[in-house]
Coordinates of N, CA and C and ligand atoms in Angstrom, one line a residue:
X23 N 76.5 -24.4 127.9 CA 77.6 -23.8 128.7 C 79.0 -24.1 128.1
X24 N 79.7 -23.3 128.5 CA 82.0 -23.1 128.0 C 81.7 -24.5 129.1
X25 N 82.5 -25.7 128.5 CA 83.2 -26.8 129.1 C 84.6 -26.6 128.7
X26 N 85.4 -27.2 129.6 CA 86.8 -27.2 128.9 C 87.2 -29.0 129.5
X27 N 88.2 -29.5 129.1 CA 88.3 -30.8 129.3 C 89.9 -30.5 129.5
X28 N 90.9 -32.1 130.4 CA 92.2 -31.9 130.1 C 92.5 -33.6 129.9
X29 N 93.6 -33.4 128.8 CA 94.1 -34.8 128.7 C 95.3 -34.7 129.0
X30 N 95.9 -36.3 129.4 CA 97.2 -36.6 129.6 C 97.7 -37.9 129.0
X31 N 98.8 -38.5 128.4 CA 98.8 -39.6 127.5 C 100.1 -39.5 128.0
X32 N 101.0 -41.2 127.6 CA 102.3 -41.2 127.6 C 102.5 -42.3 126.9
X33 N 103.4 -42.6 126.0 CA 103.5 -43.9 125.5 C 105.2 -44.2 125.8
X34 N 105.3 -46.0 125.7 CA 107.1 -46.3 125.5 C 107.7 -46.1 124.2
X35 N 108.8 -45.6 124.2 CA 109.4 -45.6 122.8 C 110.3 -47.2 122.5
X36 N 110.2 -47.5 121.0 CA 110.5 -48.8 121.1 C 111.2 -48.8 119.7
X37 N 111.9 -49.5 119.3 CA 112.4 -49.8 117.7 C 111.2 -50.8 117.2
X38 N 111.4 -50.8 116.0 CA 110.7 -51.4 114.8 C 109.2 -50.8 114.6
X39 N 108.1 -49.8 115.2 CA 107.5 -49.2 115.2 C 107.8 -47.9 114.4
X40 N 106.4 -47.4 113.8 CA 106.5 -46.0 112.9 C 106.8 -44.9 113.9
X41 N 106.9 -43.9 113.6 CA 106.2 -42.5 115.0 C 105.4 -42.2 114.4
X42 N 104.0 -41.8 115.6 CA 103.2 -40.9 114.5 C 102.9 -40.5 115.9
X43 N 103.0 -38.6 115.3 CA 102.4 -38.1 116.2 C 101.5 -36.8 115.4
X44 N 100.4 -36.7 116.5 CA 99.2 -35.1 115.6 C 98.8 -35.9 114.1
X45 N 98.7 -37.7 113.6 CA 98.5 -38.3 112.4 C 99.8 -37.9 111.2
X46 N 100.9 -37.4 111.7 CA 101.9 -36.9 111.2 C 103.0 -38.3 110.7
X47 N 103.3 -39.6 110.0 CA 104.9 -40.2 110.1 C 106.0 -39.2 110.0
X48 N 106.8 -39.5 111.3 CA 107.7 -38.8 111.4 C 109.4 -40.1 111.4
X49 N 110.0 -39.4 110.5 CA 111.1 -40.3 110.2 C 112.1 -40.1 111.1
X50 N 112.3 -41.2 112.1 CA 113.0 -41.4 113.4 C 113.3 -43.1 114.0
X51 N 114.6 -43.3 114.2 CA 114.9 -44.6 114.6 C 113.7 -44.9 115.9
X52 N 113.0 -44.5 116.7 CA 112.4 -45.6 117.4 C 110.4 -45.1 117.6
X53 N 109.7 -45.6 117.9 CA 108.3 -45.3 117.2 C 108.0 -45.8 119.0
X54 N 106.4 -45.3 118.6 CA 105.8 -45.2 120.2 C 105.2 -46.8 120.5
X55 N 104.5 -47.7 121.1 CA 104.4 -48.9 121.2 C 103.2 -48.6 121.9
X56 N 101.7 -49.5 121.6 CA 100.6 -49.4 121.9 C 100.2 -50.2 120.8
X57 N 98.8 -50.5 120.9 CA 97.6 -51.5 120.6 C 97.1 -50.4 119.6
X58 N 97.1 -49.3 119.6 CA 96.9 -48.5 118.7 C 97.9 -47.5 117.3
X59 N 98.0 -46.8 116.6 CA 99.3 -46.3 115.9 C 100.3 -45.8 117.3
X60 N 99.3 -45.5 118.8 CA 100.1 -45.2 119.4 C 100.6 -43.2 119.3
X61 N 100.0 -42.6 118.6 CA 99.6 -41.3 118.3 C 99.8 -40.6 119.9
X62 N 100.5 -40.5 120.5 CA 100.4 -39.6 122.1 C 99.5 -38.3 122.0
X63 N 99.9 -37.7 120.8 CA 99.3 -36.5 121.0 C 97.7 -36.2 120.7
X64 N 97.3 -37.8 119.8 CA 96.0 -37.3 119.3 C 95.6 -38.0 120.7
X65 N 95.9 -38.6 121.4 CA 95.4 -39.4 122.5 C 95.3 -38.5 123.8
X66 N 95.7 -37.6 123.7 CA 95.8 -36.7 125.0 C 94.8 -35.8 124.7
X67 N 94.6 -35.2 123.3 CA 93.5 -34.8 122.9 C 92.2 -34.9 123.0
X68 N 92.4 -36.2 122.5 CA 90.8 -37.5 122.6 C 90.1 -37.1 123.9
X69 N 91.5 -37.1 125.0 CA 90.5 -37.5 126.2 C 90.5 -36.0 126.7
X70 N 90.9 -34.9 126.5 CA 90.6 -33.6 126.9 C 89.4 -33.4 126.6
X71 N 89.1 -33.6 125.2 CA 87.5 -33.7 124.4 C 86.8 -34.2 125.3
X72 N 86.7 -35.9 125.4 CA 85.9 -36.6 126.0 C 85.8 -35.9 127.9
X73 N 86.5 -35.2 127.9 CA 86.6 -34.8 129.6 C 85.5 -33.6 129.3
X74 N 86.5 -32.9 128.2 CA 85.2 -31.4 128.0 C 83.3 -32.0 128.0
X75 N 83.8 -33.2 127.5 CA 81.6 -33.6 127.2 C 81.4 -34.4 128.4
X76 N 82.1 -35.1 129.2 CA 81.4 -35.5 130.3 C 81.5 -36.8 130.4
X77 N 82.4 -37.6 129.0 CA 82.5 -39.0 128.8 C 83.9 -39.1 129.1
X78 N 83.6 -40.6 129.7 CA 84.3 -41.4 129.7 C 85.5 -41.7 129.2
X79 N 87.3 -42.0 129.5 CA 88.3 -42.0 129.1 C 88.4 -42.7 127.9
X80 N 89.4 -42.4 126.9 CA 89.7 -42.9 125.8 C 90.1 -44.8 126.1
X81 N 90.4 -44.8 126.9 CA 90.9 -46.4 127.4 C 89.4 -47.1 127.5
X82 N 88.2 -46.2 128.3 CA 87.0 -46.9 128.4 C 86.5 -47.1 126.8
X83 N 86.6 -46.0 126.1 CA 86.1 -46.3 124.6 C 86.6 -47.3 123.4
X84 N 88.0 -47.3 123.4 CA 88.9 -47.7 122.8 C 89.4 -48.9 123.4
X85 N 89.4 -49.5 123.9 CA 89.8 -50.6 125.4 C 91.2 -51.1 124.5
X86 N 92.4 -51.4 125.0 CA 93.2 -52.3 124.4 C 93.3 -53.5 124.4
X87 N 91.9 -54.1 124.3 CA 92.0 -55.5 124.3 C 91.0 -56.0 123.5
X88 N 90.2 -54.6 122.5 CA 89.6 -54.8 121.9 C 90.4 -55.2 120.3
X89 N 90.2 -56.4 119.7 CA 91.0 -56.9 118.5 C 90.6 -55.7 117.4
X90 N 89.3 -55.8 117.3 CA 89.2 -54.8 116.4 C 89.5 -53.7 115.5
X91 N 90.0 -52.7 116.9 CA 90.9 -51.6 116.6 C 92.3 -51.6 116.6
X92 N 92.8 -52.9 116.7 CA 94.8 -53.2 116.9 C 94.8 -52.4 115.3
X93 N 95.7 -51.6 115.9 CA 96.7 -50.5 114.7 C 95.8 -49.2 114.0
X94 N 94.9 -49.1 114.7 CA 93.7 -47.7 114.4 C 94.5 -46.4 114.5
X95 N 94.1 -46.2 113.1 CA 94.8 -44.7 113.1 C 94.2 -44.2 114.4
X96 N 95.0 -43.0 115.1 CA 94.3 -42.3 116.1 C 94.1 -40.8 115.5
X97 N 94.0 -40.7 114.2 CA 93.0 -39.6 113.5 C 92.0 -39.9 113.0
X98 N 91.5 -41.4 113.1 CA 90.1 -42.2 113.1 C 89.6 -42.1 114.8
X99 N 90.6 -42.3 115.8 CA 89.7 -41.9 117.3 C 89.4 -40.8 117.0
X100 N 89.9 -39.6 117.0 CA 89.7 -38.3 116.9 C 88.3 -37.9 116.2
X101 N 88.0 -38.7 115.0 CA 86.8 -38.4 114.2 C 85.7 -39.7 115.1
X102 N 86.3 -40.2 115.3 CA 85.0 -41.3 116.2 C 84.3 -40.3 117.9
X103 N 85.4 -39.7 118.3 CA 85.3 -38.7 119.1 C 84.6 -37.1 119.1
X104 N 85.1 -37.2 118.0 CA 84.0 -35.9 117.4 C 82.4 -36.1 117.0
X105 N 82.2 -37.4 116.6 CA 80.9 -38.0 116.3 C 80.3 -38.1 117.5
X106 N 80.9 -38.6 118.0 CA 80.2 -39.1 119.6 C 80.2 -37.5 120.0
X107 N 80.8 -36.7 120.1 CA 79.9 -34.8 120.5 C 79.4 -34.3 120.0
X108 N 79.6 -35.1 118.2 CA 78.0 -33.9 118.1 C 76.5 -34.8 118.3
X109 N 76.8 -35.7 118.1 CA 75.8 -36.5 118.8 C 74.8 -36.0 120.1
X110 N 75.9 -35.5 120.8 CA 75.3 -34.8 122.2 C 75.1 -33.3 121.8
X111 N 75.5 -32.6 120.5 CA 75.3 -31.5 120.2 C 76.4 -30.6 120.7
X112 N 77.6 -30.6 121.3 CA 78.5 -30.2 122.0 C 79.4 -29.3 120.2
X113 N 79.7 -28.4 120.5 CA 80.3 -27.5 119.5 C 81.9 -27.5 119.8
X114 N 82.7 -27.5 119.2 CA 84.5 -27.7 119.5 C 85.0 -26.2 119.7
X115 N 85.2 -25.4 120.9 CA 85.5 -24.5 120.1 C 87.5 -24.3 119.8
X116 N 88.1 -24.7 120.5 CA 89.7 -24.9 120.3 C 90.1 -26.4 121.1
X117 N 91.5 -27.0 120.5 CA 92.2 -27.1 121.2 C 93.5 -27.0 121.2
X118 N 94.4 -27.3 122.5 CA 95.4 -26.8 122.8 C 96.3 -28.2 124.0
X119 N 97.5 -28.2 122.6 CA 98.8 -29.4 123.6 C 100.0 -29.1 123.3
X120 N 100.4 -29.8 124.3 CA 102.1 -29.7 124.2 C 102.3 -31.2 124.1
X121 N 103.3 -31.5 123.2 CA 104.0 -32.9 123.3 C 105.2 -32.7 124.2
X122 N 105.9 -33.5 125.2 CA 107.2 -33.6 125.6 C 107.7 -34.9 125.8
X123 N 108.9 -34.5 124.7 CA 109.5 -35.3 124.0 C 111.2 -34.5 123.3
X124 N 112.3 -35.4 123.7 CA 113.4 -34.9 123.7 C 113.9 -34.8 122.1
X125 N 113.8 -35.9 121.2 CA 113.6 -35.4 120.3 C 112.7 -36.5 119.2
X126 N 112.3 -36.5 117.8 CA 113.4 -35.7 117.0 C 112.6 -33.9 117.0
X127 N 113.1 -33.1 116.3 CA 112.6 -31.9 115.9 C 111.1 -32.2 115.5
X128 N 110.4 -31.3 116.5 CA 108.8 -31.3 115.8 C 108.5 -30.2 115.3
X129 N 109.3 -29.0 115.3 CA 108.9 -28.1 114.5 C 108.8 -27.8 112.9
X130 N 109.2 -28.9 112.0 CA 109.2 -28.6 110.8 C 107.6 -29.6 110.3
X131 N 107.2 -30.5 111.4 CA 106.0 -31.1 111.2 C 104.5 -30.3 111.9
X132 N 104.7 -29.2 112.1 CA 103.7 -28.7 113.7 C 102.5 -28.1 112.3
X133 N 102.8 -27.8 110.8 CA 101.6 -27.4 110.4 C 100.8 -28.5 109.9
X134 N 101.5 -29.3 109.5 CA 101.0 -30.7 109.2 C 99.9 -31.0 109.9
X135 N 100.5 -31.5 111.4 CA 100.0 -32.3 112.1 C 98.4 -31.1 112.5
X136 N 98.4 -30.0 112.6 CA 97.8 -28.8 112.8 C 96.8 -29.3 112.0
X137 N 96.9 -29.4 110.7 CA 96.3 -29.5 109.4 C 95.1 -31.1 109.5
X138 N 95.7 -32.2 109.9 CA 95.2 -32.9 110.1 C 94.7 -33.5 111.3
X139 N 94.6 -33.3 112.5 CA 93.7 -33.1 113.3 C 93.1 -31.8 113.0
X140 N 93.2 -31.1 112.8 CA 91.7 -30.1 112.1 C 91.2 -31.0 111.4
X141 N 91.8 -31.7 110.6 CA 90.4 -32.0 109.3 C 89.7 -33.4 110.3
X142 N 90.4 -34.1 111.2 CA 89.5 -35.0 111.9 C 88.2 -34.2 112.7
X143 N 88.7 -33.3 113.7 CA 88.0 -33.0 114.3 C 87.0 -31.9 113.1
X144 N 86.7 -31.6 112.7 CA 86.4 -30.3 111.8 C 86.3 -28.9 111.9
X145 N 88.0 -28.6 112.4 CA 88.1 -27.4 113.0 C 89.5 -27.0 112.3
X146 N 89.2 -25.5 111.9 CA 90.7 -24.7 111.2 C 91.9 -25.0 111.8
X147 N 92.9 -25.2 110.9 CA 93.9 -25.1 111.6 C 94.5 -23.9 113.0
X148 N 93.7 -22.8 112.9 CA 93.9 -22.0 113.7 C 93.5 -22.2 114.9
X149 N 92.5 -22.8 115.2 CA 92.1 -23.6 116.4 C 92.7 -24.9 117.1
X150 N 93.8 -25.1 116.7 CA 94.3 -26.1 116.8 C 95.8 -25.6 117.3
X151 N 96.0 -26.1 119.2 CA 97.3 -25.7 119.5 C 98.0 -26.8 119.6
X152 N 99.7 -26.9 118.8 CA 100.4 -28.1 119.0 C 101.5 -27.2 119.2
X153 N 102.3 -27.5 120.8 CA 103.5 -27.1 120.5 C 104.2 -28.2 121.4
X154 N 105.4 -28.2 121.1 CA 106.8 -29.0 121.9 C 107.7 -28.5 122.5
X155 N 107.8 -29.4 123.7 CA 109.1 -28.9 124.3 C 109.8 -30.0 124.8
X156 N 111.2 -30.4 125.3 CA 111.4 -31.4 125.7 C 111.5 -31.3 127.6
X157 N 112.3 -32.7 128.1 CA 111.8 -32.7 129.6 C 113.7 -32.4 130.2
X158 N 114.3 -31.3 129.5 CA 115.9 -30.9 129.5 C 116.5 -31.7 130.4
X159 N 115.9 -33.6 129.3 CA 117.1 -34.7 129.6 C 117.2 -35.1 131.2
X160 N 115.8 -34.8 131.7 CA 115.8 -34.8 133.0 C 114.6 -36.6 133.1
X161 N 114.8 -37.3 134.0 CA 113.9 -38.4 133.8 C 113.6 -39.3 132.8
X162 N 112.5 -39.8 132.6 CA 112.0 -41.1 131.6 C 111.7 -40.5 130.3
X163 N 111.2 -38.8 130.7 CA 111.2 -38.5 129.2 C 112.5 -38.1 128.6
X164 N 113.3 -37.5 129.5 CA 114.6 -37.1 129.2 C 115.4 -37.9 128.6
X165 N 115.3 -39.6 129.2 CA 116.3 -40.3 128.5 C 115.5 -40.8 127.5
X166 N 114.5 -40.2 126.9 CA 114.0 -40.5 125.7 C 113.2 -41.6 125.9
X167 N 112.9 -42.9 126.9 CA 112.4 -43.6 127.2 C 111.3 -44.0 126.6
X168 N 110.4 -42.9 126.3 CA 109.0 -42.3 126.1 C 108.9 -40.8 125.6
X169 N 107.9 -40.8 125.0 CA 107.2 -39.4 125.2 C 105.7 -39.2 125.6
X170 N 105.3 -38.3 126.4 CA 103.9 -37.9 126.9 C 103.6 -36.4 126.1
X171 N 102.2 -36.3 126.4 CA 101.6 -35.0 125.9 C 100.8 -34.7 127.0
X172 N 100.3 -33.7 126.6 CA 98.8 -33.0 127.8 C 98.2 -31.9 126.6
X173 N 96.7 -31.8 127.1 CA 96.2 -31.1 125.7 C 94.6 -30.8 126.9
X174 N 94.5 -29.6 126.4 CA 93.2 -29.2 126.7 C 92.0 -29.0 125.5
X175 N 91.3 -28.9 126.0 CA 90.2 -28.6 124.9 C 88.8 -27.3 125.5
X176 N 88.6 -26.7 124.9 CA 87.2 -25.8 124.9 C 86.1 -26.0 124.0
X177 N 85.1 -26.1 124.4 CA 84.0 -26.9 124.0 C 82.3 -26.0 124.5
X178 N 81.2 -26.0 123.4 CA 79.8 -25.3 124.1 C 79.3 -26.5 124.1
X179 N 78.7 -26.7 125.2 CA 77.8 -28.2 125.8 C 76.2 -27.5 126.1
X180 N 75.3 -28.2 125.2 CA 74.0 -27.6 126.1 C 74.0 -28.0 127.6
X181 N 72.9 -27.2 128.3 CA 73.0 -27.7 129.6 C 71.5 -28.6 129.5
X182 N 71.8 -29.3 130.7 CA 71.2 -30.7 130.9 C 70.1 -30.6 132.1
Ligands
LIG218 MG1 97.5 -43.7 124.6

């Protein structure tokens, strides 16, 4: 059966942290803060996926309190996430997010990031929706506080 899944993610923005968003470093004074690279966008993804197959949130899999994974690319969740569906036999067939976030410019990074979450998940870049918009300076994302994402996914699941 067509499953579709939805994620939602938000991280704090903080100084002395990288940015990475979609597995992309993006050169900007303040970086996202988490137990992981902190990736918003591959993390909203993650759990779209995991919603599309029926499992369990990215926080249940990934726990932040597990030592193990402190500083885990989140283009290694992404491919740990894909293992764990085909495992169940589940087929990818797109996905689709928005980051929102005031700035810096994500559009000169959107084929990049495109490029490599495909190559995690193992899916063309053409299947792969990343777009941005910001929150026009309104609230926590507005004052740049943070940024969040949301991301869907479409997915063939046998049925059960
Ligand atoms: Mg997260």
């Amino acid at each position: 059966m067509i499953a579709t899944g939805i994620g939602y993610d938000v991280h704090r923005l903080v100084v002395d942290r990288p940015l990475v968003l979609g597995g992309v470093e993006i050169p900007h004074p303040f970086g996202l803060d988490g137990h992981s690279d902190a990736d918003v966008l591959c993390h909203a993804i993650a759990d779209a996926l995991l919603g599309a197959a029926g499992e369990p949130d990215i926080g249940h899999l990934f726990p932040n309190t597990d030592p193990s994974i402190r500083g885990i690319s989140s283009l290694e969740i992404l491919r740990r996430v894909r293992a764990l569906l085909e495992e169940k036999s589940i087929r990818l067939h797109n996905i689709d997010a928005t980051l929102i976030a005031e700035e810096p410019k994500i559009s000169p990074h959107l084929a990049l990031m495109k490029e490599r979450v495909g190559s995690a998940l193992g899916l063309p870049p053409n299947r792969i929706g990343i777009k941005a918009t910001t929150n026009e300076s309104m609230g926590f994302l507005g004052r740049s506080e943070g940024m969040a994402a949301l991301a869907t996914a479409c997915v063939d699941r046998p049925e059960e």
